[in-house]
């Protein structure tokens, strides 16, 4: 059951796709090995970078990935 109501693909931003990539590839907690199939990743941005954040529902360990936006040019 991976059907998600995210709207059509054209309306999806690259950032959403990047988050989906984390949700599909970074499902396993590095601390306890729990596989979170719900992909509880959140993303926040300050305009210069995006921080993807995940909290393991099993042990509470948090992981973060920071993605820098290329706004220089
Ligand atoms: Zn865990």
CSV table of C-alpha atoms and ligand atoms in Angstrom, one decimal:
chain,number,residue,atom,x,y,z
A,1,UNK,CA,0.0,0.0,0.0
A,2,UNK,CA,2.3,2.7,-1.2
A,3,UNK,CA,-0.2,4.8,-3.0
A,4,UNK,CA,0.2,8.4,-1.9
A,5,UNK,CA,-2.0,11.3,-2.6
A,6,UNK,CA,0.7,13.7,-3.6
A,7,UNK,CA,-0.9,15.2,-6.6
A,8,UNK,CA,0.3,14.8,-10.1
A,9,UNK,CA,4.0,14.2,-10.8
A,10,UNK,CA,4.3,17.5,-12.8
A,11,UNK,CA,3.4,19.5,-9.7
A,12,UNK,CA,6.0,17.8,-7.6
A,13,UNK,CA,9.1,19.7,-6.8
A,14,UNK,CA,12.6,18.4,-7.0
A,15,UNK,CA,12.6,18.8,-3.2
A,16,UNK,CA,9.7,16.5,-2.8
A,17,UNK,CA,11.3,13.9,-5.0
A,18,UNK,CA,14.5,14.2,-3.0
A,19,UNK,CA,12.5,13.5,0.2
A,20,UNK,CA,10.8,10.6,-1.4
A,21,UNK,CA,14.2,9.2,-2.2
A,22,UNK,CA,15.2,9.4,1.4
A,23,UNK,CA,11.9,7.9,2.3
A,24,UNK,CA,12.5,5.0,0.0
A,25,UNK,CA,16.2,4.4,0.6
A,26,UNK,CA,16.8,5.5,4.2
A,27,UNK,CA,14.1,3.5,5.9
A,28,UNK,CA,16.3,1.5,8.2
A,29,UNK,CA,17.3,3.0,11.5
A,30,UNK,CA,21.0,3.0,11.9
A,31,UNK,CA,20.7,2.8,15.7
A,32,UNK,CA,18.2,-0.1,16.2
A,33,UNK,CA,17.7,-1.5,12.7
A,34,UNK,CA,14.0,-0.7,12.7
A,35,UNK,CA,12.6,-0.4,9.2
A,36,UNK,CA,10.2,2.5,9.0
A,37,UNK,CA,8.1,1.8,6.0
A,38,UNK,CA,6.0,4.9,6.6
A,39,UNK,CA,9.0,7.1,5.9
A,40,UNK,CA,8.4,9.7,8.5
A,41,UNK,CA,10.8,12.2,7.0
A,42,UNK,CA,10.2,15.8,7.4
A,43,UNK,CA,11.8,18.6,5.5
A,44,UNK,CA,12.5,22.2,6.4
A,45,UNK,CA,14.3,24.9,4.5
A,46,UNK,CA,15.6,28.3,5.3
A,47,UNK,CA,16.0,29.1,1.6
A,48,UNK,CA,19.7,28.1,1.5
A,49,UNK,CA,19.5,24.6,2.5
A,50,UNK,CA,17.1,21.9,3.2
A,51,UNK,CA,17.2,19.7,6.3
A,52,UNK,CA,15.6,16.3,6.0
A,53,UNK,CA,14.9,14.9,9.4
A,54,UNK,CA,13.7,11.5,10.6
A,55,UNK,CA,12.9,10.2,14.1
A,56,UNK,CA,12.8,6.5,14.5
A,57,UNK,CA,9.4,5.5,15.9
A,58,UNK,CA,11.0,2.5,17.6
A,59,UNK,CA,14.0,3.9,19.5
A,60,UNK,CA,13.6,7.7,19.0
A,61,UNK,CA,17.0,8.1,17.3
A,62,UNK,CA,17.0,11.0,14.9
A,63,UNK,CA,18.8,11.3,11.7
A,64,UNK,CA,19.4,14.4,9.5
A,65,UNK,CA,20.5,15.0,6.0
A,66,UNK,CA,21.3,18.5,4.9
A,67,UNK,CA,21.0,19.4,1.3
A,68,UNK,CA,22.5,22.6,0.1
A,69,UNK,CA,20.7,24.6,-2.5
A,70,UNK,CA,22.7,26.1,-5.2
A,71,UNK,CA,21.5,29.6,-5.3
A,72,UNK,CA,24.8,31.2,-6.1
A,73,UNK,CA,24.2,31.5,-9.8
B,1,LIG,ZN1,15.7,3.1,15.9
